[in-house]
Short mmCIF file of C-alpha atoms and ligand atoms in Angstrom, two decimals:
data_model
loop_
_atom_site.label_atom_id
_atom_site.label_comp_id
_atom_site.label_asym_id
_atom_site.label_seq_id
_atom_site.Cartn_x
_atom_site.Cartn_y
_atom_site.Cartn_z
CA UNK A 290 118.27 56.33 84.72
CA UNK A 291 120.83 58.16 86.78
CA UNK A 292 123.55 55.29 88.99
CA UNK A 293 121.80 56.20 91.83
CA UNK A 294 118.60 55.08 90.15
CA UNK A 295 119.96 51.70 89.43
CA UNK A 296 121.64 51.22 92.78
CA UNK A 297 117.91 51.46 94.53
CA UNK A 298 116.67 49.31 91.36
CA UNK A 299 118.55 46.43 93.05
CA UNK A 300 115.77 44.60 94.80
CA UNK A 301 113.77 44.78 91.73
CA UNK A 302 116.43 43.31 89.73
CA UNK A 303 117.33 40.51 92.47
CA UNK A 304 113.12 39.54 92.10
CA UNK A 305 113.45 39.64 88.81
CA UNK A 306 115.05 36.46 88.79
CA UNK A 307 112.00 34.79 90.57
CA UNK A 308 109.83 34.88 87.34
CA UNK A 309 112.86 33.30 85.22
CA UNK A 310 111.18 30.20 82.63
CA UNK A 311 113.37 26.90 84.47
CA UNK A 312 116.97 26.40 81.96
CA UNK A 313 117.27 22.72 82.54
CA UNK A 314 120.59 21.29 81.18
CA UNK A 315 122.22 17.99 82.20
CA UNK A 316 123.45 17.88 85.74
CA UNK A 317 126.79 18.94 86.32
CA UNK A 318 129.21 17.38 88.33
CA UNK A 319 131.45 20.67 88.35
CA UNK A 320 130.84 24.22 86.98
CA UNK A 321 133.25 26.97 85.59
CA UNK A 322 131.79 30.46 85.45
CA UNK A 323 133.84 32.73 83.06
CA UNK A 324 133.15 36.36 83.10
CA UNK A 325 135.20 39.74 83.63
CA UNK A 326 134.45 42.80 85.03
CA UNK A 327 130.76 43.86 86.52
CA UNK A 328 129.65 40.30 84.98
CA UNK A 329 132.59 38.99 86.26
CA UNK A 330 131.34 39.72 90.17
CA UNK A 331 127.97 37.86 89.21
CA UNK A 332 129.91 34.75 88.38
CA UNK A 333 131.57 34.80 91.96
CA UNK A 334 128.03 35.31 93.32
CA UNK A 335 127.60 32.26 91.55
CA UNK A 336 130.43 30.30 92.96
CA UNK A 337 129.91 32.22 96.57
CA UNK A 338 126.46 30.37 96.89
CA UNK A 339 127.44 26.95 95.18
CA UNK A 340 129.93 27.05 97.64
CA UNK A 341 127.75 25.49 100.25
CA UNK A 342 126.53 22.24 97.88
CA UNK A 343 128.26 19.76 96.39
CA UNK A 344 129.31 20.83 93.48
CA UNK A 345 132.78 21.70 92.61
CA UNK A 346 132.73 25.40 91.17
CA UNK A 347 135.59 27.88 90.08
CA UNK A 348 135.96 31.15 88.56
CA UNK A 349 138.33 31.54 85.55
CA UNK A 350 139.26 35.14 84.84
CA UNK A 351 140.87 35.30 81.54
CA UNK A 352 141.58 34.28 78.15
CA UNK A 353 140.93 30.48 76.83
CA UNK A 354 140.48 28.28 80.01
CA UNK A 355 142.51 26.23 82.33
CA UNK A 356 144.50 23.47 81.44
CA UNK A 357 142.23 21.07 83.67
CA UNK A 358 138.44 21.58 81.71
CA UNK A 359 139.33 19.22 79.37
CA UNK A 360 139.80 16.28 81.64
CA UNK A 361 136.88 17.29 84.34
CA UNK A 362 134.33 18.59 81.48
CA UNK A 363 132.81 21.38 83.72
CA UNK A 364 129.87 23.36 82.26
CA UNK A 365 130.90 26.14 81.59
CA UNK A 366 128.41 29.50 82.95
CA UNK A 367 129.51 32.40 80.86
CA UNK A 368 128.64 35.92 82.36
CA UNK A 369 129.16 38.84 79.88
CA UNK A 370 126.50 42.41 79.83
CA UNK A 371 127.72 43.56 76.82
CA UNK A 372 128.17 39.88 75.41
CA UNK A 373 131.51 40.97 73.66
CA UNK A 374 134.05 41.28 76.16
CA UNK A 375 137.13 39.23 74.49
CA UNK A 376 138.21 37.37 77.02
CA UNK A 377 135.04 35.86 77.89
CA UNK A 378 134.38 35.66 74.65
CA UNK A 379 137.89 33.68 74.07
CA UNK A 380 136.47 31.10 76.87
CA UNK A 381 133.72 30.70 75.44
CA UNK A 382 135.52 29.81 71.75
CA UNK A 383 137.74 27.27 73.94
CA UNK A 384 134.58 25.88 75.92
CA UNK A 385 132.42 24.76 72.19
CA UNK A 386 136.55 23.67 70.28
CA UNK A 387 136.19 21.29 73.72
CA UNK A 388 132.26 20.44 73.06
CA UNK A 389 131.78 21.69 76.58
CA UNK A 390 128.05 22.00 78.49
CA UNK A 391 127.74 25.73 78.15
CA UNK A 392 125.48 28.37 79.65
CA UNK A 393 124.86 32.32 78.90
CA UNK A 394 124.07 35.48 80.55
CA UNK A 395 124.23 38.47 78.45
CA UNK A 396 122.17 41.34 77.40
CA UNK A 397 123.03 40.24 73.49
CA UNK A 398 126.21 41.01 71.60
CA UNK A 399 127.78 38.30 70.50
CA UNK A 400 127.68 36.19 73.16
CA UNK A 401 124.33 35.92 73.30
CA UNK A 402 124.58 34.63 69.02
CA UNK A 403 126.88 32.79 70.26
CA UNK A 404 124.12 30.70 72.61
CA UNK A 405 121.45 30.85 69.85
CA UNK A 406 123.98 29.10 67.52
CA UNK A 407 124.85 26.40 69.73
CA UNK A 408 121.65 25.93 71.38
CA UNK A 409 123.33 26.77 74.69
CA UNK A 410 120.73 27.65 77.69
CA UNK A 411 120.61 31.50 77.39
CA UNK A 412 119.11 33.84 80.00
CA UNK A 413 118.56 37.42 78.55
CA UNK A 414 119.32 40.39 81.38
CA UNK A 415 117.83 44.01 80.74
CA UNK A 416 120.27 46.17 78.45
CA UNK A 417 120.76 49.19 78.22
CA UNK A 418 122.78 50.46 81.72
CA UNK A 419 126.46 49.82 82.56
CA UNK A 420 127.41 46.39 83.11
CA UNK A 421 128.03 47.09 87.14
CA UNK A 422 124.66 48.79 87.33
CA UNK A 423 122.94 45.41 86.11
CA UNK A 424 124.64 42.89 89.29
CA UNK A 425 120.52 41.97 90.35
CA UNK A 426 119.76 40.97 86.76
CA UNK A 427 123.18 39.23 86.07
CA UNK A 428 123.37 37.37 89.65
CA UNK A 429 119.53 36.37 89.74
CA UNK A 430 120.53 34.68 86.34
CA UNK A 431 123.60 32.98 86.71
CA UNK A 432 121.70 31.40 90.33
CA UNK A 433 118.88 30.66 88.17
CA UNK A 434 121.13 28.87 85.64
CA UNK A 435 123.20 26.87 88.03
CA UNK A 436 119.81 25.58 89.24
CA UNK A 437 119.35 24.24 85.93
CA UNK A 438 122.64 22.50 86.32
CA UNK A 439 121.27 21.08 89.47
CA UNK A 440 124.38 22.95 91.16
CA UNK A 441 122.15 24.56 93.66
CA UNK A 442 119.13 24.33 95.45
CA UNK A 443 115.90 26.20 94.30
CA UNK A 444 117.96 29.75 94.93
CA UNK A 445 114.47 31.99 94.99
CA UNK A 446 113.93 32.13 99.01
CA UNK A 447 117.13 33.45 99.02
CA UNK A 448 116.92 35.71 96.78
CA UNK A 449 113.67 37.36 97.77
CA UNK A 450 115.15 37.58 101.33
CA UNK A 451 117.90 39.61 100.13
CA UNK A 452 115.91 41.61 97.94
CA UNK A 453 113.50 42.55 100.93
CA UNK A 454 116.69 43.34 103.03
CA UNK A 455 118.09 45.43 100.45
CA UNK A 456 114.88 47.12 99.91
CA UNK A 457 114.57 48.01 103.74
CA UNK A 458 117.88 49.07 103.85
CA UNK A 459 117.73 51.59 100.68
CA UNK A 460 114.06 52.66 101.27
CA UNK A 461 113.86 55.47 98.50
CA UNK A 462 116.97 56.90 99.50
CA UNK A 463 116.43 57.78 103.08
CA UNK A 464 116.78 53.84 104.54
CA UNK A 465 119.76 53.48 106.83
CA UNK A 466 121.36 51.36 105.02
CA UNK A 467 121.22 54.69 102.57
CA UNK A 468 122.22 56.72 105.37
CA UNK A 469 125.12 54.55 106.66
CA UNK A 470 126.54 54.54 102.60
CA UNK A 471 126.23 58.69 102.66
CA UNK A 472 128.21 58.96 106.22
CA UNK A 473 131.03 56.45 104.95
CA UNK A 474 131.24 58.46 101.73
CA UNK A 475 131.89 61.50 103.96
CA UNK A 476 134.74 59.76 106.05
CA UNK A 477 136.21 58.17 102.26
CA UNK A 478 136.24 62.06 100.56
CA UNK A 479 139.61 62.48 99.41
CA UNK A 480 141.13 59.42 100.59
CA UNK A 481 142.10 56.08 99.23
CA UNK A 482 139.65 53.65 100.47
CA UNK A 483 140.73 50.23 102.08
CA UNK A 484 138.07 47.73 102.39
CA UNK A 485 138.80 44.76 104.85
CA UNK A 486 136.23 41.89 105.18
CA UNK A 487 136.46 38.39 106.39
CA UNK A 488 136.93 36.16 103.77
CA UNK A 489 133.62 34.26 101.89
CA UNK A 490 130.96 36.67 101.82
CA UNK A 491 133.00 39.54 102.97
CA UNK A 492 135.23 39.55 100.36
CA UNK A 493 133.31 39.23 97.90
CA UNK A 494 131.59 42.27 98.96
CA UNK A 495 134.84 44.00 99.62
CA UNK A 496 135.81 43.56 95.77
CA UNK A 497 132.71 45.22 94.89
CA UNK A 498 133.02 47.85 96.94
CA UNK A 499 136.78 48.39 95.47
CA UNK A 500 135.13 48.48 91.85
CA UNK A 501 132.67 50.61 92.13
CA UNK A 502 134.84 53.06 94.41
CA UNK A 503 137.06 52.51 91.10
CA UNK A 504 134.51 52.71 88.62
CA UNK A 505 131.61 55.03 89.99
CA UNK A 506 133.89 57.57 92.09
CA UNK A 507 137.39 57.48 89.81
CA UNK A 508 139.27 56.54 92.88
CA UNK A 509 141.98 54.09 93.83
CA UNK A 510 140.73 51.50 96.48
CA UNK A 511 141.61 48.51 97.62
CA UNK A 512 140.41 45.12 99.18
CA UNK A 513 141.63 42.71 101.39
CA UNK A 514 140.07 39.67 103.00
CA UNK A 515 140.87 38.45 106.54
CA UNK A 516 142.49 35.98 107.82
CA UNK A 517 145.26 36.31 104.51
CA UNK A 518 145.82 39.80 105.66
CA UNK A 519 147.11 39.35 108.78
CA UNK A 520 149.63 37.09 107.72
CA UNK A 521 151.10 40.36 105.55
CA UNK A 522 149.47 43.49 105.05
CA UNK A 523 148.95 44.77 108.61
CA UNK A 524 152.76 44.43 108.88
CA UNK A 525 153.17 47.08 106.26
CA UNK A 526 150.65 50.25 107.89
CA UNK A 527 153.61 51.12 110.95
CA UNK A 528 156.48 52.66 108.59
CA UNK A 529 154.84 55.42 106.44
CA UNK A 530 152.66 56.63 109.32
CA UNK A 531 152.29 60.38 107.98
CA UNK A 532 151.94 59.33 104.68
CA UNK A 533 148.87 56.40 105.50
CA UNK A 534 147.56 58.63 107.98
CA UNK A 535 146.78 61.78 105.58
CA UNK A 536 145.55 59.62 102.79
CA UNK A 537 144.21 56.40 103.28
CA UNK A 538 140.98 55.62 105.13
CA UNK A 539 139.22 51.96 106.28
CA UNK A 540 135.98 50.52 106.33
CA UNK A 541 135.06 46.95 107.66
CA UNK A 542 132.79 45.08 105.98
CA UNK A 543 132.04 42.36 109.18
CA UNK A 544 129.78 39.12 108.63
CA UNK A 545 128.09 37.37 111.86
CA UNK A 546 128.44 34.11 110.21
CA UNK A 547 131.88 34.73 109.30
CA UNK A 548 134.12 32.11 111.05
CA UNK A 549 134.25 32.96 114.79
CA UNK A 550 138.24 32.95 114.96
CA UNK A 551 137.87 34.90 111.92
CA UNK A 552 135.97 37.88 114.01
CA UNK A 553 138.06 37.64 116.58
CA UNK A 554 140.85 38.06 113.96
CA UNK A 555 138.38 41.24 112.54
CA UNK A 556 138.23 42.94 116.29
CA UNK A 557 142.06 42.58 116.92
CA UNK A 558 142.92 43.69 113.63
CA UNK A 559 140.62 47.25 114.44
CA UNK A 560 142.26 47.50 117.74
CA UNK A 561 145.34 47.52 116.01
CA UNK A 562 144.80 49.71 113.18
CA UNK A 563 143.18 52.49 115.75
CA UNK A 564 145.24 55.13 115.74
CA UNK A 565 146.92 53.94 113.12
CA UNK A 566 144.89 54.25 110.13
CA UNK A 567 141.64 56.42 109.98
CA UNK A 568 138.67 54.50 109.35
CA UNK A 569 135.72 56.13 108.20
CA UNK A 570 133.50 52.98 109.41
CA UNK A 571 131.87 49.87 109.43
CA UNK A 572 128.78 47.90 108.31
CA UNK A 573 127.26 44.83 109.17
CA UNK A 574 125.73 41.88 106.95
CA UNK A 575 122.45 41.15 107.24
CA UNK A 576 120.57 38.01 106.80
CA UNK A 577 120.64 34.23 106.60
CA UNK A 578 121.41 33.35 103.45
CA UNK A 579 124.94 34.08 102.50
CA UNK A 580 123.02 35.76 98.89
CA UNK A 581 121.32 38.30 101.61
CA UNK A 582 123.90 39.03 103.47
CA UNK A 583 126.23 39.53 100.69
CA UNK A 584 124.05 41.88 99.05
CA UNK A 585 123.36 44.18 102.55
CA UNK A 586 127.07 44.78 102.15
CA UNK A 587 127.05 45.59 98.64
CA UNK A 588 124.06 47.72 98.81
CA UNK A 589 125.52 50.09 101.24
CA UNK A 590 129.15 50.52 99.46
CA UNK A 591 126.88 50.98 96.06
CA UNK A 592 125.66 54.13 97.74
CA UNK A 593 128.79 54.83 98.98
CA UNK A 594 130.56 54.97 95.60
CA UNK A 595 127.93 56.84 94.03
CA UNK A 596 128.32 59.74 97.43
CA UNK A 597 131.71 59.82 96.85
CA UNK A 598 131.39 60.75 92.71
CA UNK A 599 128.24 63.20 93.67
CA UNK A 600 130.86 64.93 96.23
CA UNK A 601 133.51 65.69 93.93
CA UNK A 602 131.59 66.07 91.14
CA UNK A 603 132.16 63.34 89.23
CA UNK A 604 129.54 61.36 86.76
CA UNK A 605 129.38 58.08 88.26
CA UNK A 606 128.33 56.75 84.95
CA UNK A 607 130.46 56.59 82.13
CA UNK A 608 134.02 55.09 82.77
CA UNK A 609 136.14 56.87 79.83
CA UNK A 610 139.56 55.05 81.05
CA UNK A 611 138.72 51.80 81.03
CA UNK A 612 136.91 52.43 77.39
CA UNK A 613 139.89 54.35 75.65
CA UNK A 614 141.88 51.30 76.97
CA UNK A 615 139.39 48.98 75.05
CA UNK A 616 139.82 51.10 71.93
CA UNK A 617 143.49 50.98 72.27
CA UNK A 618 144.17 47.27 72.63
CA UNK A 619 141.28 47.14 69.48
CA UNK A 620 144.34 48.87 67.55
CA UNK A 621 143.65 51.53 64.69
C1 F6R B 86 131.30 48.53 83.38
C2 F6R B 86 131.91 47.45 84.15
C3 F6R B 86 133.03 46.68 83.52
C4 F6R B 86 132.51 45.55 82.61
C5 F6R B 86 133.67 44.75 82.01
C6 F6R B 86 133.23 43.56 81.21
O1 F6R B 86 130.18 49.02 84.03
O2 F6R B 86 131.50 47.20 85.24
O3 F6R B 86 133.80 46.16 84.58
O4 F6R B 86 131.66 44.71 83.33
O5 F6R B 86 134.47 45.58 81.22
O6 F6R B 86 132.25 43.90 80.29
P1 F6R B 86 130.92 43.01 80.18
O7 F6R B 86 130.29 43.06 81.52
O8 F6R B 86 130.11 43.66 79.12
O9 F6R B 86 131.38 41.64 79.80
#
């Protein structure tokens, strides 16, 4: 299946989680969701929704884990396609030395051993496709698993809602969702992209956006979530005008629910940067549920990056940089 072929696979993948068998494990009274990468934007889809309940949740990015697990005991949600990324795989080591709760998403590897072993709960994505190309199966599954941990609510309304507002938005290609992804491709060609978003769903979205701009396209972009940016970064666009001007270019990712002095913040920072900073556009989230509109951003700037690699010519596929990095740090 080509990118683009997985990028209008996302509502299927997001209702593939609906049909998940319940993973029941004791409830948690905080969560830790390790994962890097593609798998590591599932596990702050994770933390994005348990956001709004009760329990504590954090994202840990790295090898080993915090300092702090071993007095607060979270369970620990690992998130890992390939199920042998090391430093996931070095959290997970740390999480069983600690006798920690632990949960797994993987496609196999030796993560997903690794759950069999222990007897860890253990949800199984679809393999074969590129870790980024699987964020339906992934997210569905780490929701479905933080259920189990009686860190969320039931998370399938939400997730059929954004599924159905992804699916109207990508149609078979000609949605205008679709549409709005191909136009801001056109006003991205050639430039570095900067992604501003309000914080919270936003964000979230933004980073995605930034990786696959990264990963599908080959091109720099960047992220930045509002309000932190205008306590900095719009202080740095006035000085290297010509430069900025020729070769960056904006879009704003903007969320209704976002805080409302947050928007405000959003509108005066696009009055600022007009004439300024080109932008090549905006989208809207869509939905109630922060999963839904999360994903109505992500669907768009999933077409986007795939555009952009299409127009210069690029596979969006494989990603030979990051993998001759792997093989390096592997050593001879
Ligand atoms: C590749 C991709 C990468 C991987 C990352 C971690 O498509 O998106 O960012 O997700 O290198 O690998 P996994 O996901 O196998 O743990």
């Amino acid at each position: 299946m080509s990118m683009m072929e997985r990028v209008l696979e996302l509502p299927d993948q997001l209702r593939w989680g609906l049909d998940l068998e319940p993973q029941t494990s004791k409830p948690a009274s905080s969560v830790l969701l390790v994962g890097m990468g593609g798998s590591g934007m599932a596990a702050r889809v994770g933390k994005l929704v348990a956001d709004s309940g009760r329990v504590q949740t954090a994202v840990y990015q790295g090898y080993g884990l915090p300092a702090w697990v071993a007095e607060s005991k979270p369970h620990v949600i690992a998130v890992s396609h390939s199920g042998n990324t090391e430093e996931t795989l070095s959290s997970v080591e740390r999480a069983t030395d600690l006798g920690l709760p632990l949960s797994v998403v993987a496609a196999g590897g030796r993560l997903g051993d690794i759950a069999a072993d222990v007897g860890a709960p253990f949800i199984e994505v679809p393999g074969g496709m590129m870790p980024r190309a699987a964020l339906g199966y992934q997210s569905a599954a780490v929701l479905r698993l933080l259920e189990g941990a009686g860190a969320i609510a039931d998370p399938r309304p939400a997730l059929e809602e954004a599924a159905d507002i992804v699916s109207v938005l990508l149609g078979s290609g000609d949605g205008a969702g679709f549409r709005l992804g191909a136009d801001l491709a056109e006003g991205l060609a050639g430039r570095i992209a900067v992604i501003y978003a309000p914080a919270g769903v936003g964000s979230l979205a933004a980073s995605r956006w930034k990786a696959q701009i990264n990963e599908n396209a080959k091109m720099p972009a960047y992220a930045n979530e509002m309000p932190e940016l205008n306590h900095n970064e719009i202080e740095g666009w006035g000085t290297l005008r010509e430069l900025t001007q020729r070769a960056i270019a904006t879009v704003f990712l903007t969320d209704p629910a976002a805080h409302e002095r947050v928007r405000l913040r959003m509108r005066l920072t696009v009055d600022l940067l007009d004439g300024m900073l080109p932008s090549a556009g905006s989208v809207v989230a869509q939905g109630r549920s922060s999963l839904a509109r999360l994903f109505s951003l992500i669907a768009v700037g999933d077409v986007a990056s795939v555009v952009l690699a299409e127009q210069a010519g690029i596979d969006p596929t494989p990603i030979p940089v990051l993998e001759a990095f792997k093989q390096k740090l592997a050593g001879p």
